[in-house]
């Protein structure tokens, strides 16, 4: 089945550091990838939709300059949290849809737990 | 207004029993899809089952079935013969928009925590 790999699985870093999270579709091409944020005991909130070769579409209230998204190929999207602060600590999870299969579910990576000290 | 509503913050079920997790949705789009995902404590999101708005029959996948009542806008997940490993958070999600737009988004409910006891 479709596999999405997300790396790293957890990060602990100092305030002010920029953190890059990678999302890869391992066995399928993903024209669209999605980035979510999940606070403890809460639901997933969509941050942005990443389309290969074009700019990401951000949800209302998500800072584009804070959360940089790059979708350089059909198998890789990256989320960079720039100058991270403690309030950016959260669980970030990506998902990808199989190209050419409209009814296909989004397949999720295992998520990244980000802790900013 | 909430697009996906899961009214049960937590559910308890005994092993081998069946359990129903509720989900209601709100959309004016005639074309939509409904998904259920399982999230264990480790965090990954595991796809369980899908129901399209035009599907005539309720979806089934192994021990999972979806009780789709379109007029009531409900898409409840039924887990038969519960197992200890079913203990997790369960999220209902809806995809809106025509299938070929490429910009479909998933909107998630708040989730239901299921605890299966021996």
PDB file of N, CA, C and O in Angstrom, chain B residues 4 8 21 42-43 47 62 77 81 96 101-102 105 118:
ATOM      1  N   UNK B   4     -17.760  18.747  10.765  1.00  0.00           N
ATOM      2  CA  UNK B   4     -17.750  17.358  11.224  1.00  0.00           C
ATOM      3  C   UNK B   4     -17.940  17.374  12.736  1.00  0.00           C
ATOM      4  O   UNK B   4     -17.195  18.058  13.441  1.00  0.00           O
ATOM      5  N   UNK B   8     -19.041  12.086  20.875  1.00  0.00           N
ATOM      6  CA  UNK B   8     -18.574  11.191  21.942  1.00  0.00           C
ATOM      7  C   UNK B   8     -17.086  11.439  22.193  1.00  0.00           C
ATOM      8  O   UNK B   8     -16.260  10.977  21.424  1.00  0.00           O
ATOM      9  N   UNK B  21     -19.212   4.386  16.717  1.00  0.00           N
ATOM     10  CA  UNK B  21     -18.690   5.733  16.936  1.00  0.00           C
ATOM     11  C   UNK B  21     -19.441   6.684  16.015  1.00  0.00           C
ATOM     12  O   UNK B  21     -19.498   6.463  14.802  1.00  0.00           O
ATOM     13  N   UNK B  42       0.886   6.350  19.521  1.00  0.00           N
ATOM     14  CA  UNK B  42       2.141   6.652  18.837  1.00  0.00           C
ATOM     15  C   UNK B  42       1.993   7.797  17.833  1.00  0.00           C
ATOM     16  O   UNK B  42       2.999   8.379  17.416  1.00  0.00           O
ATOM     17  N   UNK B  43       0.792   8.124  17.443  1.00  0.00           N
ATOM     18  CA  UNK B  43       0.564   9.327  16.647  1.00  0.00           C
ATOM     19  C   UNK B  43       0.220   9.143  15.188  1.00  0.00           C
ATOM     20  O   UNK B  43      -0.348  10.046  14.574  1.00  0.00           O
ATOM     21  N   UNK B  47      -5.636   4.922   7.973  1.00  0.00           N
ATOM     22  CA  UNK B  47      -6.892   4.960   7.240  1.00  0.00           C
ATOM     23  C   UNK B  47      -7.669   3.671   7.487  1.00  0.00           C
ATOM     24  O   UNK B  47      -7.120   2.571   7.403  1.00  0.00           O
ATOM     25  N   UNK B  62     -13.340  -5.375   6.452  1.00  0.00           N
ATOM     26  CA  UNK B  62     -13.043  -6.277   7.554  1.00  0.00           C
ATOM     27  C   UNK B  62     -14.003  -6.074   8.718  1.00  0.00           C
ATOM     28  O   UNK B  62     -15.212  -6.155   8.562  1.00  0.00           O
ATOM     29  N   UNK B  77     -19.195   4.909  12.413  1.00  0.00           N
ATOM     30  CA  UNK B  77     -18.275   3.783  12.254  1.00  0.00           C
ATOM     31  C   UNK B  77     -18.680   2.677  13.220  1.00  0.00           C
ATOM     32  O   UNK B  77     -18.862   2.933  14.409  1.00  0.00           O
ATOM     33  N   UNK B  81     -16.615  -7.025  16.977  1.00  0.00           N
ATOM     34  CA  UNK B  81     -15.643  -7.892  17.658  1.00  0.00           C
ATOM     35  C   UNK B  81     -14.409  -7.118  18.090  1.00  0.00           C
ATOM     36  O   UNK B  81     -13.295  -7.401  17.650  1.00  0.00           O
ATOM     37  N   UNK B  96     -14.410  17.620   0.794  1.00  0.00           N
ATOM     38  CA  UNK B  96     -15.400  18.331  -0.009  1.00  0.00           C
ATOM     39  C   UNK B  96     -14.845  18.647  -1.370  1.00  0.00           C
ATOM     40  O   UNK B  96     -13.643  18.713  -1.564  1.00  0.00           O
ATOM     41  N   UNK B 101     -10.587  18.428  -8.797  1.00  0.00           N
ATOM     42  CA  UNK B 101     -10.048  19.766  -8.587  1.00  0.00           C
ATOM     43  C   UNK B 101      -8.612  19.726  -8.093  1.00  0.00           C
ATOM     44  O   UNK B 101      -7.848  20.625  -8.330  1.00  0.00           O
ATOM     45  N   UNK B 102      -8.252  18.656  -7.415  1.00  0.00           N
ATOM     46  CA  UNK B 102      -6.889  18.563  -6.913  1.00  0.00           C
ATOM     47  C   UNK B 102      -6.644  19.390  -5.682  1.00  0.00           C
ATOM     48  O   UNK B 102      -5.562  19.364  -5.114  1.00  0.00           O
ATOM     49  N   UNK B 105      -9.701  19.269   0.408  1.00  0.00           N
ATOM     50  CA  UNK B 105      -9.144  19.264   1.743  1.00  0.00           C
ATOM     51  C   UNK B 105      -9.938  18.300   2.603  1.00  0.00           C
ATOM     52  O   UNK B 105     -11.107  18.040   2.358  1.00  0.00           O
ATOM     53  N   UNK B 118     -10.487  -5.716  28.685  1.00  0.00           N
ATOM     54  CA  UNK B 118     -10.500  -7.189  28.594  1.00  0.00           C
ATOM     55  C   UNK B 118     -11.794  -7.773  29.150  1.00  0.00           C
ATOM     56  O   UNK B 118     -12.466  -7.158  29.982  1.00  0.00           O
TER      57      UNK B 118
END
